[in-house]
Coordinates of C-alpha atoms and ligand atoms in Angstrom, one line a residue:
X1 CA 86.0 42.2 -169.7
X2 CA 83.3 44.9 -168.7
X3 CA 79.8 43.8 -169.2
X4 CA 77.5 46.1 -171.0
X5 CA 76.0 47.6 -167.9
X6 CA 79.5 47.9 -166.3
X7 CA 80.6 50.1 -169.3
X8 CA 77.5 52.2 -169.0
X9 CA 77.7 52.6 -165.2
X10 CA 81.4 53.7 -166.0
X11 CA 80.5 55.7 -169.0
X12 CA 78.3 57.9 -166.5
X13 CA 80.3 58.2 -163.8
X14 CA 82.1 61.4 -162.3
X15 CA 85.3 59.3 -161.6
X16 CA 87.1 56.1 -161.2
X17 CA 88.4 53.8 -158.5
X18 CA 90.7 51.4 -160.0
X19 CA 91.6 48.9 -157.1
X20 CA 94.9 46.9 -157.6
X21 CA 94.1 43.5 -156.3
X22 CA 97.6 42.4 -157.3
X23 CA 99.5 44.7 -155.5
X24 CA 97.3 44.0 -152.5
X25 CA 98.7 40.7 -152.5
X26 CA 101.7 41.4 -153.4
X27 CA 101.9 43.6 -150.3
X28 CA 100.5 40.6 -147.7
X29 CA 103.1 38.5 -149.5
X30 CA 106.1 41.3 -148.1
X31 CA 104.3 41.9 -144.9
X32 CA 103.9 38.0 -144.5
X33 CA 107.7 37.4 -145.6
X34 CA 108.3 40.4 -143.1
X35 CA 106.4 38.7 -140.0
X36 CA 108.7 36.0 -140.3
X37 CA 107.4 32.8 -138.1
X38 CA 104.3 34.7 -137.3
X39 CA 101.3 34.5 -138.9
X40 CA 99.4 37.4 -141.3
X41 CA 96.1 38.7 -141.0
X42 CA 94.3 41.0 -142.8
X43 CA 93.0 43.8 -141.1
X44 CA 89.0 44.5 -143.4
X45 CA 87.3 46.9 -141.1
X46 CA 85.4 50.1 -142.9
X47 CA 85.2 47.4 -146.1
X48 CA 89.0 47.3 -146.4
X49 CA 89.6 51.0 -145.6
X50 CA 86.8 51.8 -148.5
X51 CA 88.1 49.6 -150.9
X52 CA 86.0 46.5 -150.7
X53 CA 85.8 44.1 -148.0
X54 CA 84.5 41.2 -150.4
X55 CA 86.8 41.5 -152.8
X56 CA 90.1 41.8 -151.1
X57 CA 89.1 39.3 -148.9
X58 CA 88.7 36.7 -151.7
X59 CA 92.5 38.0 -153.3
X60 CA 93.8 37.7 -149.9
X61 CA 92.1 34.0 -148.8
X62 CA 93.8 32.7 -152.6
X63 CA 96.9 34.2 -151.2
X64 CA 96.3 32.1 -147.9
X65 CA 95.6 34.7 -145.9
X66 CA 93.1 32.6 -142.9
X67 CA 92.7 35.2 -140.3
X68 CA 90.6 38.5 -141.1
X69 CA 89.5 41.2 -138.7
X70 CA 86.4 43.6 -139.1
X71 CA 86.1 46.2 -136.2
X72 CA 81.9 45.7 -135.9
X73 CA 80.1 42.4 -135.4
X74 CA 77.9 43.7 -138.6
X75 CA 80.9 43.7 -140.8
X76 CA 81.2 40.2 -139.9
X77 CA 78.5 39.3 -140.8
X78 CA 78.3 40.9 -144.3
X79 CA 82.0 39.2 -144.4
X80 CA 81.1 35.8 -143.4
X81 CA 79.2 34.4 -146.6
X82 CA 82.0 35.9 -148.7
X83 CA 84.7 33.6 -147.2
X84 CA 85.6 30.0 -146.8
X85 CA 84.6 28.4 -143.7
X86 CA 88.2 27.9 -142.7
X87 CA 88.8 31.6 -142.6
X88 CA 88.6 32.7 -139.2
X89 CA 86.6 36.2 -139.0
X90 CA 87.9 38.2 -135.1
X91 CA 85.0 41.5 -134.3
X92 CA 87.6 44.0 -132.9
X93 CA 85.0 45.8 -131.0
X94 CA 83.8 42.6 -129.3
X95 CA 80.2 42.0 -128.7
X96 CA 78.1 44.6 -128.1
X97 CA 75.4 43.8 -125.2
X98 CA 73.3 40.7 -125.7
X99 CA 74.3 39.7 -129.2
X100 CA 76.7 37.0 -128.0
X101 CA 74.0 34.6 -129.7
X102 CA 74.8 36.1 -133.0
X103 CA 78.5 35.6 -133.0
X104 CA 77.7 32.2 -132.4
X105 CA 75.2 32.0 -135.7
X106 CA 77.3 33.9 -138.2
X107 CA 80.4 31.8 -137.0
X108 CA 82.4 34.7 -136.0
X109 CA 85.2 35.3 -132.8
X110 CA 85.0 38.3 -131.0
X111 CA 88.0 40.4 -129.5
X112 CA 86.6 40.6 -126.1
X113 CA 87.9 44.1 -124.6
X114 CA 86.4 44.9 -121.3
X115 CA 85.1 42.6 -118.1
X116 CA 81.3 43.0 -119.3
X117 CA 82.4 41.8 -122.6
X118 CA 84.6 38.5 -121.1
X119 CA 81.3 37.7 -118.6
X120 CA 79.1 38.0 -121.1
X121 CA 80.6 35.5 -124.0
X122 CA 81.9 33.0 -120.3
X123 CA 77.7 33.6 -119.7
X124 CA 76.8 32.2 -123.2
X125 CA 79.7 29.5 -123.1
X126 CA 77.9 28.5 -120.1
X127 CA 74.3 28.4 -121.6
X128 CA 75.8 26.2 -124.5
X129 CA 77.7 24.1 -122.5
X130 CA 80.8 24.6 -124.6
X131 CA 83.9 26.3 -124.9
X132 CA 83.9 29.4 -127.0
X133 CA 86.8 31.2 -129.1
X134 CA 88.1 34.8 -128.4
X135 CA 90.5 36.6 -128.2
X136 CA 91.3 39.3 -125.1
X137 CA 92.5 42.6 -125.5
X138 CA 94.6 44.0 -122.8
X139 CA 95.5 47.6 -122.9
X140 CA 99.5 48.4 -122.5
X141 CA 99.1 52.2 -123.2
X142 CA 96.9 53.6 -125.3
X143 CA 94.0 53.7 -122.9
X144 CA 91.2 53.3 -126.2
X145 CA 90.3 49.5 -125.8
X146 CA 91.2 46.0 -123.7
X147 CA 91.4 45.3 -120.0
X148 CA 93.1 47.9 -117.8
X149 CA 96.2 46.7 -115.6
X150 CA 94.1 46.2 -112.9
X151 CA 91.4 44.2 -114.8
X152 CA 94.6 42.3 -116.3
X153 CA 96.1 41.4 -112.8
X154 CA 92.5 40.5 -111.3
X155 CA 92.0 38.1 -114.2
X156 CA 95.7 36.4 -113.9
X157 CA 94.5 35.8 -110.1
X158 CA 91.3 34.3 -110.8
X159 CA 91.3 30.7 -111.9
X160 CA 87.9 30.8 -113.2
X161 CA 88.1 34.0 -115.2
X162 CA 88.7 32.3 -118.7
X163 CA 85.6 29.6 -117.3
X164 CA 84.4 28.2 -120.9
X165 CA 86.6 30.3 -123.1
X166 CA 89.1 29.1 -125.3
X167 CA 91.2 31.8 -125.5
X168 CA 92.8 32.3 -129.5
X169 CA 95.3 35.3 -128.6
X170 CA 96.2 37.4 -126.1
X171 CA 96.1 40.9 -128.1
X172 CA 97.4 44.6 -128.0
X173 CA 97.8 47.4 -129.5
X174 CA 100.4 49.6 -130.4
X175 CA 100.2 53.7 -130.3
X176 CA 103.4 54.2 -132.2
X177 CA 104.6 52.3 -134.2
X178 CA 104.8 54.5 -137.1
X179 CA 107.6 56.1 -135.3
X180 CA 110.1 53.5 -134.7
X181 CA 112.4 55.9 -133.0
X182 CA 109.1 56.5 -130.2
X183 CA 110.3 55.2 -127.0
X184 CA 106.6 54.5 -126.2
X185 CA 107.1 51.6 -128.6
X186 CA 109.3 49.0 -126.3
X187 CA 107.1 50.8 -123.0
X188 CA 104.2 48.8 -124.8
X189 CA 106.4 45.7 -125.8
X190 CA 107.7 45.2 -122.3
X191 CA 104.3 45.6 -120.8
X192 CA 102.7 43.5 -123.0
X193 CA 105.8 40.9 -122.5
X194 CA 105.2 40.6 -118.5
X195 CA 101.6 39.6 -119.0
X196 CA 102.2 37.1 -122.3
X197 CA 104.7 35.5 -119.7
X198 CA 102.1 34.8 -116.8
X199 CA 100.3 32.9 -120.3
X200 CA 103.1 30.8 -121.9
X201 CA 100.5 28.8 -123.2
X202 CA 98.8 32.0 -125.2
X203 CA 99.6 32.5 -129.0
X204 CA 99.9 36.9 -128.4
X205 CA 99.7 39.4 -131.7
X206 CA 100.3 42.8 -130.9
X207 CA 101.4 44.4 -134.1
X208 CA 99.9 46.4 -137.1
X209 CA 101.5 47.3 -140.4
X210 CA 103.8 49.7 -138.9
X211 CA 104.9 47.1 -136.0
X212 CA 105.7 44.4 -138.9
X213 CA 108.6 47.1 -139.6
X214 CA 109.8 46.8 -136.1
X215 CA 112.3 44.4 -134.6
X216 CA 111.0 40.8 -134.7
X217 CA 110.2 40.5 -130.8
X218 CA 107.3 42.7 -132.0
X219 CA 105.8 40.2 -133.8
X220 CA 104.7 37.0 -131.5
X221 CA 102.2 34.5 -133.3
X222 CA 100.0 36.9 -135.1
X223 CA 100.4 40.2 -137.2
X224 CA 97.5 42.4 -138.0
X225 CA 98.3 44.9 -140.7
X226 CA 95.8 47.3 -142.7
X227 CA 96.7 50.2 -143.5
X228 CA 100.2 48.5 -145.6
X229 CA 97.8 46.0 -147.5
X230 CA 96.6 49.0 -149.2
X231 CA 99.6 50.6 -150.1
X232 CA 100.0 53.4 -147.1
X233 CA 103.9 53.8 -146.0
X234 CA 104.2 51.6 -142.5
X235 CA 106.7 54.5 -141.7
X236 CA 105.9 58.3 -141.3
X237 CA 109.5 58.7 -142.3
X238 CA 111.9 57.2 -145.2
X239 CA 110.6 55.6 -148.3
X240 CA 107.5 53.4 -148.8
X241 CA 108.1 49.6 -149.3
X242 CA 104.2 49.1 -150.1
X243 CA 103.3 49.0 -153.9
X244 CA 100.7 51.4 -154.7
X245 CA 96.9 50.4 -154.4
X246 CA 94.4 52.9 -155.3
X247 CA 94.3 55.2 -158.6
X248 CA 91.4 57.6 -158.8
X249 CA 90.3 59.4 -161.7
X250 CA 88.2 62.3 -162.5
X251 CA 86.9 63.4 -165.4
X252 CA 86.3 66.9 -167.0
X253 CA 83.0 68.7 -166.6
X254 CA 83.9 71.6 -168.7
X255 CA 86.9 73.8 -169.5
X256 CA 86.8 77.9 -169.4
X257 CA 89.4 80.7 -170.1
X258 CA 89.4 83.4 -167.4
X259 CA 91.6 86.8 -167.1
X260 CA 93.3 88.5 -164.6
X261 CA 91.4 89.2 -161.3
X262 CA 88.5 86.5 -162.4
X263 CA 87.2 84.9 -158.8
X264 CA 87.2 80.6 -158.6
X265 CA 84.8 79.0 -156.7
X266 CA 82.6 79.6 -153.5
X267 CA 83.9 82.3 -151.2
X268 CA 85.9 83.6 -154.6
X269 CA 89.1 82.0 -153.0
X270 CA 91.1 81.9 -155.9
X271 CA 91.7 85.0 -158.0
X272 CA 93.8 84.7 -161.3
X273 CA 96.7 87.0 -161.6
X274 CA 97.1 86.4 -165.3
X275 CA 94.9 84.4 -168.2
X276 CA 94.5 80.8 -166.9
X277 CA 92.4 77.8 -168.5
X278 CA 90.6 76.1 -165.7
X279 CA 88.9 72.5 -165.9
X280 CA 86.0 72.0 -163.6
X281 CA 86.7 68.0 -162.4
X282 CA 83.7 65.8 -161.2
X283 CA 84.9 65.0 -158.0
X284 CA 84.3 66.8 -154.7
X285 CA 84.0 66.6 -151.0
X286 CA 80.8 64.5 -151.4
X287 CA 83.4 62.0 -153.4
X288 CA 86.0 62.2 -150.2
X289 CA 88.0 64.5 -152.0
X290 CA 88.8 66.3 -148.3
X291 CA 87.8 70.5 -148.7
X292 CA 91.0 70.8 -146.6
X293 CA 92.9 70.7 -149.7
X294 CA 90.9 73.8 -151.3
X295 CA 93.6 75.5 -153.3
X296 CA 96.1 73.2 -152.3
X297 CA 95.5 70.2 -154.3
X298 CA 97.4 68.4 -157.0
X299 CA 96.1 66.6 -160.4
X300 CA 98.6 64.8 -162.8
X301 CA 97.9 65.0 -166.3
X302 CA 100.4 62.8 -168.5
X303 CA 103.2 63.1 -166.2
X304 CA 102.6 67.0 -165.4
X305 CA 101.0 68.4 -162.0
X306 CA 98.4 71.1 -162.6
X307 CA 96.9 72.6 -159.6
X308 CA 93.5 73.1 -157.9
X309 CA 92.2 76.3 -157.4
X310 CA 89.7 77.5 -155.5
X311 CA 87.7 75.9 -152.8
X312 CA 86.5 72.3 -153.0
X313 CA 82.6 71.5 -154.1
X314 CA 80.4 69.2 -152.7
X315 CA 80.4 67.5 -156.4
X316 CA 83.4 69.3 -158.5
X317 CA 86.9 70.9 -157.8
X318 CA 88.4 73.3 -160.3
X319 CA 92.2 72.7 -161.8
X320 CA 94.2 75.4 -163.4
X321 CA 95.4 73.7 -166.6
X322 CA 97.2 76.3 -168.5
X323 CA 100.1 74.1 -168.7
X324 CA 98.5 71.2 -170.8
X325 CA 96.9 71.3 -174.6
X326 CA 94.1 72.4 -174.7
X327 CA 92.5 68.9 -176.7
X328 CA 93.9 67.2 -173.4
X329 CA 91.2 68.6 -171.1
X330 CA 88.4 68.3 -172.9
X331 CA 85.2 67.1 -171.4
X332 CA 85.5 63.5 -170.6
X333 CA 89.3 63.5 -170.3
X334 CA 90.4 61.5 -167.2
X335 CA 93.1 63.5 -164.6
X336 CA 94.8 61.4 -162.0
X337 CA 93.8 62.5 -158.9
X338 CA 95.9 59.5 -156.8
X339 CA 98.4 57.4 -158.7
X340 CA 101.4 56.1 -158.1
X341 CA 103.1 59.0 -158.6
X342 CA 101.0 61.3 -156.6
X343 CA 100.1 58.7 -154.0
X344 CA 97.6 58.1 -151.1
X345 CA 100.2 59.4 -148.3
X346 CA 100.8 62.9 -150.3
X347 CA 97.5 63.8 -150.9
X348 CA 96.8 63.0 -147.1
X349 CA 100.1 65.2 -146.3
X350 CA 98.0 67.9 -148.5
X351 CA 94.6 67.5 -146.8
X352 CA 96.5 67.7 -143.5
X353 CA 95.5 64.2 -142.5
X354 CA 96.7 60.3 -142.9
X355 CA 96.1 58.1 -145.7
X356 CA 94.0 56.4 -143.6
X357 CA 91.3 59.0 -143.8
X358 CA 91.5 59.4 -147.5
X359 CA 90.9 56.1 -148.5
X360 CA 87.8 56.0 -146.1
X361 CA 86.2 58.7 -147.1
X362 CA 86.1 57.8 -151.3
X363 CA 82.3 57.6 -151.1
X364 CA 80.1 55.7 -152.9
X365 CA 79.4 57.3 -156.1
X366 CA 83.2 56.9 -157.2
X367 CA 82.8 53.7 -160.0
X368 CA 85.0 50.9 -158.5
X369 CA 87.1 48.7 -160.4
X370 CA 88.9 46.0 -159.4
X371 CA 92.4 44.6 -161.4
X372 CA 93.3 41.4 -161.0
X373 CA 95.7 39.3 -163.3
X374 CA 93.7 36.1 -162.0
X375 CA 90.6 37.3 -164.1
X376 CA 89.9 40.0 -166.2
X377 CA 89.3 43.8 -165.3
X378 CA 86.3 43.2 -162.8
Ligands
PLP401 C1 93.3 46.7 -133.1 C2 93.8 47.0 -134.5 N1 94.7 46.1 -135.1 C3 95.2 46.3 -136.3 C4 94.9 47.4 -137.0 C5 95.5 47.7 -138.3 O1 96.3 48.8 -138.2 P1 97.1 49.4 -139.5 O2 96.1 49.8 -140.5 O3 97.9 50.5 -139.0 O4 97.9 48.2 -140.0 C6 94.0 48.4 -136.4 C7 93.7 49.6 -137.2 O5 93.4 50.6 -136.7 C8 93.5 48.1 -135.2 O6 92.6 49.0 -134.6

């Protein structure tokens, strides 16, 4: 149930984040099925792609989900409080210069991703006279983060590289894996293979969402997905096994009837060729609703899709209507803006970006709520 102050705080919003918690874990439980012998993490960074670190964290620890990963070493330590202590919680980006100290207070493991990064955290093992957990990235192709091949092979020569670390997984990343047909896929398996087998001792995880769909010699001891927890399609081809996450909501300003060669919007980029009702929606680009899709969006109303018109505001977009009655717009009605059947992945098609984006960019004003059949609407 909604508290009082919940109700209000919806009552005045411009729109509505509804956050399925179920199907998030109904997703980790296919992606986790899917994985097979390896174990699933859950990827949080950006506060679980903008829709709330804390609280798909907790659905996914009751799920018994033990291995999280946040990209900065402040998202960890927002995170930490909000899990158990057996949860492990790996900072993708690694330290950052002389905070090694604070990894060590906030109990988090970083992914260490460059030489600097490996001296410094063997420095501070040193100083605390104790071996420290990490993991090491190495890069096998997309040249963005990990040690280089030459890093790699000067490490695998030195006996005293790992001095004081106590290495959790040997990590990589994959560039591809969207695109199982991308021969740049098995490139980075076979690399990554040849250096997992100069460390037969190293639990390895490589994959993402999209690399859980691959064959099973992608998946070693640890998968890593994020984008599939929340419902966006591991493929950029062929149907979507993921259940759908995220529904947003926005609801009606104000409705208007305009005529024939009537201008919508800034820059007039809409211009009616016949009588059309518009409804002016409280969402805009300020909301994450991506200007890109300036008279190319969709809304559903009750099944039907009405279309924006006109360019995106920072605070409103504008829907031509004329198809629905008229006592369905009114002000305060509710349009689907994503829902299951006009998901996250279509609307990104539409904006000319990935889903990934879109969620990211829901900003803060949007009013979040979370369902979750192990308590009420939250
Ligand atoms: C290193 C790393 N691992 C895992 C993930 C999760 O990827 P995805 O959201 O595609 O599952 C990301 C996301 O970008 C990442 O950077």
């Amino acid at each position: 149930m909604l508290d009082m102050a919940s109700n209000a705080r919806k009552n005045r919003s411009g729109a509505i984040l509804t956050v399925d918690l179920d199907a998030i874990r109904a997703n980790y439980r296919l992606l986790r099925t899917r994985a097979g012998t390896a174990a699933c993490s859950a990827v949080l960074k950006s506060d679980a792609y903008g829709l709330g670190a804390a609280q798909v964290a907790a659905a996914l620890h009751q799920e018994g989900c033990r291995h999280f990963f946040v990209a900065h070493l402040d998202e960890g330590i927002t995170l930490r409080p909000q899990l158990a202590p057996d949860a492990d919680i790996f900072v993708l980006h690694g330290p950052p210069p002389k905070t090694e100290a604070e990894f060590i207070a906030h109990g988090l493991i970083p992914v260490l991703n460059s030489l600097q990064q490996v001296e410094g955290w063997r420095g501070h093992a040193k100083a605390l006279q104790r071996a420290l957990p990490a993991i090491i990235q190495v890069d096998s192709g997309m040249s963005r983060m990990g040690l280089a091949p030459l890093e790699v092979d000067a490490w695998l020569a030195d006996p005293h590289f790992l001095g004081g670390i106590a290495l959790r997984y040997l990590m990589s990343h994959l560039a591809c894996a969207d695109q199982p047909e991308n021969p740049m896929n098995a490139l980075q398996l076979e690399r990554f293979r040849m250096i997992r087998a100069r460390l037969p001792h190293c639990p390895a995880s490589f994959a993402n969402s999209s690399g859980i769909f691959l064959p099973s010699d992608y998946h070693f001891d640890l998968v890593r997905p994020g984008a599939a927890l929340y419902g966006i399609a591991p493929n950029a081809s062929g149907s979507n096994p993921m259940q759908a996450v995220v529904r947003l909501q926005g609801k009606v300003l104000q409705t208007r009837t305009i005529s024939r060669g009537d201008h919508v919007g800034y820059s007039l980029r809409y211009t009616a060729s016949e009588t059309r009702q518009v409804a002016t929606v409280s969402v805009g680009y300020a909301d994450g609703w991506l200007r890109n899709m300036s008279n190319l969006g969709v809304a559903i109303v009750d099944g039907i899709r009405v279309p924006q018109i006109g360019a995106i505001s920072m605070d409103t977009i504008t829907l031509d209507v004329s198809a629905l009655p008229a006592e369905r717009v009114a002000p305060g009605s509710l349009v689907d803006l994503i829902c299951p059947e006009h998901p996250v992945d279509t609307v990104a098609r539409l904006a000319n970006t990935i889903g990934y984006e879109v969620l990211t960019n829901l900003g803060p004003r949007l009013y979040r709520e979370y369902k979750d059949a192990t308590r009420a609407l939250s």
